[in-house]
C-alpha positions as CSV (number, residue, x, y, z in Angstrom):
1,M,215.2,-251.1,-78.0
2,K,216.4,-248.0,-79.8
3,K,213.2,-247.9,-81.8
4,L,211.1,-248.3,-78.7
5,L,213.0,-245.6,-76.9
6,C,212.6,-243.2,-79.7
7,M,208.9,-243.9,-79.9
8,A,208.6,-243.3,-76.1
9,M,210.4,-240.0,-76.3
10,A,208.3,-238.9,-79.2
11,G,205.2,-239.7,-77.1
12,V,206.5,-237.7,-74.2
13,M,207.1,-234.7,-76.5
14,V,203.6,-234.9,-77.9
15,L,202.1,-235.0,-74.5
16,S,204.3,-232.1,-73.4
17,L,203.3,-229.9,-76.3
18,A,199.6,-230.8,-75.7
19,A,200.0,-229.8,-72.1
20,C,201.7,-226.5,-73.0
21,G,198.9,-225.7,-75.5
22,S,196.2,-226.5,-73.0
23,S,198.0,-224.3,-70.3
24,S,198.2,-221.3,-72.7
25,S,194.5,-221.7,-73.8
26,D,193.4,-222.0,-70.2
27,S,195.4,-218.9,-69.2
28,E,193.8,-216.8,-72.0
29,A,190.4,-218.0,-71.0
30,T,191.1,-217.1,-67.3
31,V,192.1,-213.6,-68.2
32,E,189.0,-213.1,-70.3
33,E,186.8,-214.4,-67.5
34,E,188.4,-212.2,-65.0
35,A,187.9,-209.2,-67.2
36,E,184.2,-210.0,-67.6
37,E,183.8,-210.6,-63.9
38,A,185.5,-207.2,-63.2
39,A,183.2,-205.5,-65.6
40,E,180.1,-207.1,-64.1
41,E,181.3,-206.3,-60.6
42,A,181.8,-202.6,-61.6
43,E,178.3,-202.5,-63.1
44,S,176.7,-204.0,-60.0
45,D,178.8,-202.2,-57.4
46,G,175.7,-201.5,-55.4
47,T,176.7,-198.0,-54.5
48,V,173.6,-195.7,-54.3
49,Y,174.4,-192.1,-53.6
50,I,171.9,-190.1,-51.4
51,I,171.4,-186.6,-52.8
52,G,169.7,-183.9,-50.7
53,T,167.6,-181.2,-52.3
54,D,165.1,-178.4,-51.7
55,T,161.3,-178.7,-51.6
56,T,160.2,-175.8,-53.7
57,F,162.7,-173.9,-55.8
58,A,161.2,-173.9,-59.2
59,P,162.4,-174.2,-61.9
60,F,165.3,-176.1,-60.3
61,E,163.4,-178.4,-58.0
62,F,159.6,-178.7,-57.4
63,Q,156.8,-181.2,-57.5
64,D,154.5,-181.8,-60.5
65,V,150.8,-182.5,-60.2
66,D,151.6,-186.2,-59.5
67,G,154.0,-185.4,-56.7
68,N,157.1,-186.2,-58.6
69,Q,160.2,-184.0,-58.0
70,I,161.1,-182.3,-61.3
71,G,163.1,-179.3,-62.4
72,I,166.4,-178.3,-63.9
73,D,168.5,-179.8,-61.1
74,M,166.5,-183.0,-61.2
75,D,166.8,-183.4,-64.9
76,L,170.5,-182.5,-64.9
77,L,171.3,-185.0,-62.2
78,A,169.3,-187.8,-63.9
79,A,171.1,-187.1,-67.3
80,I,174.5,-187.0,-65.6
81,A,173.9,-190.2,-63.7
82,A,172.8,-191.9,-66.9
83,D,175.9,-190.6,-68.7
84,Q,178.3,-191.8,-66.0
85,G,176.5,-194.9,-64.9
86,F,175.9,-194.3,-61.2
87,E,172.8,-194.7,-59.1
88,Y,171.3,-192.2,-56.6
89,E,168.2,-191.5,-54.5
90,I,166.8,-188.1,-53.9
91,N,166.1,-187.0,-50.4
92,V,163.7,-183.9,-50.3
93,L,164.7,-182.0,-47.2
94,G,164.4,-178.3,-47.8
95,F,167.4,-176.1,-48.6
96,N,168.7,-175.4,-45.1
97,A,168.1,-178.9,-43.9
98,A,169.8,-180.4,-47.0
99,V,172.9,-178.2,-46.3
100,Q,172.9,-179.3,-42.7
101,A,172.6,-182.9,-43.7
102,L,175.5,-182.6,-46.0
103,E,177.6,-181.0,-43.3
104,S,176.8,-183.9,-40.9
105,K,177.4,-186.4,-43.7
106,Q,173.9,-187.8,-43.7
107,V,173.7,-187.3,-47.4
108,D,176.4,-187.8,-50.1
109,G,175.7,-184.7,-52.0
110,V,173.4,-181.7,-52.5
111,I,171.9,-180.2,-55.6
112,A,169.5,-177.4,-54.8
113,G,170.3,-174.3,-56.7
114,M,173.2,-173.9,-54.2
115,S,175.4,-170.9,-54.8
116,I,179.2,-171.4,-54.7
117,T,180.5,-169.1,-52.1
118,E,183.8,-168.7,-50.3
119,E,182.2,-169.5,-47.0
120,R,180.6,-172.7,-48.3
121,Q,183.8,-173.8,-49.9
122,E,185.4,-174.0,-46.5
123,K,183.0,-176.8,-45.7
124,F,182.1,-178.4,-49.0
125,D,183.7,-179.3,-52.3
126,F,181.8,-178.0,-55.4
127,S,181.5,-179.2,-58.9
128,D,182.1,-177.0,-61.9
129,P,179.4,-174.3,-62.1
130,Y,176.2,-175.6,-63.9
131,F,174.2,-172.3,-63.8
132,D,175.0,-168.6,-63.4
133,S,172.4,-166.9,-61.3
134,G,171.7,-163.5,-59.7
135,V,169.3,-161.8,-57.2
136,I,166.2,-159.8,-58.0
137,M,163.5,-158.1,-55.9
138,G,159.9,-159.0,-56.1
139,V,156.8,-157.2,-54.8
140,A,153.0,-157.8,-54.9
141,A,151.5,-157.2,-58.4
142,D,149.6,-154.2,-57.2
143,S,152.4,-152.7,-55.1
144,D,153.6,-149.1,-55.5
145,I,157.2,-150.0,-54.5
146,S,159.5,-149.4,-57.4
147,G,163.0,-149.7,-55.8
148,Y,165.1,-150.3,-52.7
149,E,164.5,-146.7,-51.5
150,D,160.8,-147.5,-50.9
151,L,161.7,-150.2,-48.4
152,A,162.6,-147.9,-45.5
153,G,160.8,-149.0,-42.3
154,Q,159.3,-152.1,-44.1
155,N,159.6,-155.8,-43.5
156,V,161.2,-157.8,-46.3
157,A,160.9,-161.6,-46.8
158,V,164.0,-163.7,-47.5
159,K,164.7,-167.4,-47.7
160,Q,167.1,-168.8,-45.1
161,G,170.6,-169.6,-46.3
162,T,170.1,-168.3,-49.8
163,E,172.0,-165.7,-51.9
164,G,168.9,-163.6,-51.8
165,S,169.1,-163.5,-48.1
166,A,172.8,-162.6,-48.1
167,F,172.2,-159.8,-50.6
168,A,169.2,-158.4,-48.6
169,E,171.4,-158.4,-45.5
170,S,174.1,-156.5,-47.3
171,I,171.8,-153.6,-48.1
172,A,169.4,-153.7,-45.2
173,E,171.1,-151.0,-43.1
174,E,171.6,-148.7,-46.1
175,Y,167.9,-148.8,-47.1
176,G,166.5,-149.2,-43.5
177,F,164.4,-152.4,-43.8
178,N,163.9,-155.4,-41.6
179,M,164.3,-159.0,-42.7
180,V,161.8,-161.8,-42.1
181,T,163.2,-165.3,-42.7
182,F,161.4,-168.3,-44.3
183,D,162.4,-171.8,-45.0
184,D,160.4,-172.2,-48.1
185,S,160.1,-170.0,-51.3
186,S,156.3,-170.5,-51.6
187,M,155.7,-169.4,-48.0
188,M,157.9,-166.3,-48.7
189,Y,155.9,-165.4,-51.8
190,E,152.6,-165.9,-50.0
191,D,153.7,-163.5,-47.2
192,V,154.4,-160.8,-49.7
193,M,151.2,-161.3,-51.6
194,A,149.3,-161.2,-48.3
195,G,150.9,-157.8,-47.5
196,N,152.7,-158.9,-44.4
197,T,156.0,-158.1,-46.0
198,A,156.7,-155.5,-48.6
199,A,159.1,-157.4,-50.9
200,C,161.2,-160.5,-51.2
201,F,164.7,-161.2,-52.6
202,E,165.0,-164.3,-54.7
203,D,167.2,-165.8,-57.5
204,Y,166.0,-164.3,-60.7
205,P,165.2,-167.5,-62.7
206,V,163.3,-168.8,-59.7
207,L,161.1,-165.7,-59.2
208,G,160.8,-165.2,-63.0
209,Y,159.5,-168.7,-63.5
210,A,157.0,-168.4,-60.6
211,I,155.6,-165.1,-62.1
212,N,155.4,-166.7,-65.5
213,Q,153.3,-169.5,-64.0
214,G,150.8,-167.0,-62.6
215,L,152.2,-165.9,-59.3
216,A,150.8,-162.5,-58.3
217,L,154.2,-160.8,-57.9
218,K,156.2,-158.5,-60.2
219,T,159.9,-157.6,-60.4
220,V,160.9,-154.0,-60.0
221,T,164.7,-154.0,-60.0
222,E,167.5,-155.1,-62.3
223,K,169.2,-158.4,-61.6
224,E,172.0,-158.1,-59.2
225,R,175.1,-160.0,-60.2
226,G,175.2,-163.3,-58.2
227,S,177.1,-166.5,-57.8
228,S,177.0,-169.7,-59.8
229,Y,175.2,-172.8,-58.7
230,G,177.2,-176.0,-58.1
231,F,176.7,-179.6,-56.9
232,A,178.2,-180.0,-53.5
233,V,179.8,-182.9,-51.5
234,S,181.4,-182.8,-48.0
235,K,184.9,-181.5,-47.9
236,G,187.3,-184.3,-48.8
237,E,184.5,-186.8,-49.3
238,N,183.0,-188.5,-52.4
239,A,185.6,-187.3,-54.8
240,E,184.6,-189.9,-57.3
241,L,181.0,-188.6,-57.3
242,L,182.2,-185.1,-57.9
243,E,184.4,-186.3,-60.8
244,M,181.5,-188.1,-62.4
245,F,179.3,-185.1,-62.0
246,N,181.8,-182.8,-63.8
247,A,182.5,-185.3,-66.5
248,G,178.8,-185.9,-67.1
249,L,178.1,-182.1,-67.1
250,A,180.8,-181.6,-69.7
251,N,179.4,-184.3,-71.9
252,L,175.9,-182.8,-71.6
253,R,177.1,-179.4,-72.6
254,E,179.0,-180.8,-75.6
255,S,176.0,-182.9,-76.8
256,G,173.5,-180.0,-76.5
257,E,171.4,-181.9,-73.9
258,Y,172.3,-179.3,-71.3
259,D,170.7,-176.5,-73.3
260,E,167.7,-178.7,-74.0
261,I,167.1,-179.2,-70.3
262,L,167.3,-175.5,-69.5
263,A,165.0,-174.7,-72.4
264,T,162.4,-176.9,-70.9
265,Y,162.0,-174.6,-67.9
266,I,163.5,-171.2,-68.9
267,S,162.4,-169.4,-72.1
268,A,165.2,-168.1,-74.2
269,E,165.8,-164.4,-73.7
């Protein structure tokens, strides 16, 4: 009986040890599976950010011959999204409409050569600056206008909601000119070339790029110091998107890809 009892107890111990080993193994497998599932879930979160942008603001956003939206802003956003692993869709609205859509939370963010100003910071949260701009005046290629003093009594074209418009407004009374507002850069340029307006005020890389591409305008003033461009989200909204944009931008600067993107559209000075 003692022998049988010992054998029975030994059997129970073997079964217990086996059970314990199986429980530990199963527990480790469960942890690994949960980690894999969490990773897969993060990758397939399904969040697609809607990003508003301008129609024609070359070299930051414009259409190529095939109708694709290209430019510095478009390339930067694509590279940052690839670096940070998020998905987005571009909604081409025009600058003023894009800003209004962001304000009403119809889009998640806006990238459109948008200057970071104190007024806008009351409504929107901005990324770290990704481009330092400035304002310059353009006139028709055959114009005799050589400075602000020649604008007295003239009509001047500006694009609604832009830094160029704000600068023109700040000197309009001093130099005695009237402002005519447009929603689109190309329409503003055409108005100047047609002689309906004497000059236009535009961000210097935008006007410089257009002239280099054959636009019949010329610049006649030095660049006025301007604001920096930033990616914007609604105040207090989409903080994770803003964090990813900043992190991706920093990585692009460090890797040199940021400079490569700029060099594609803006010649080195």
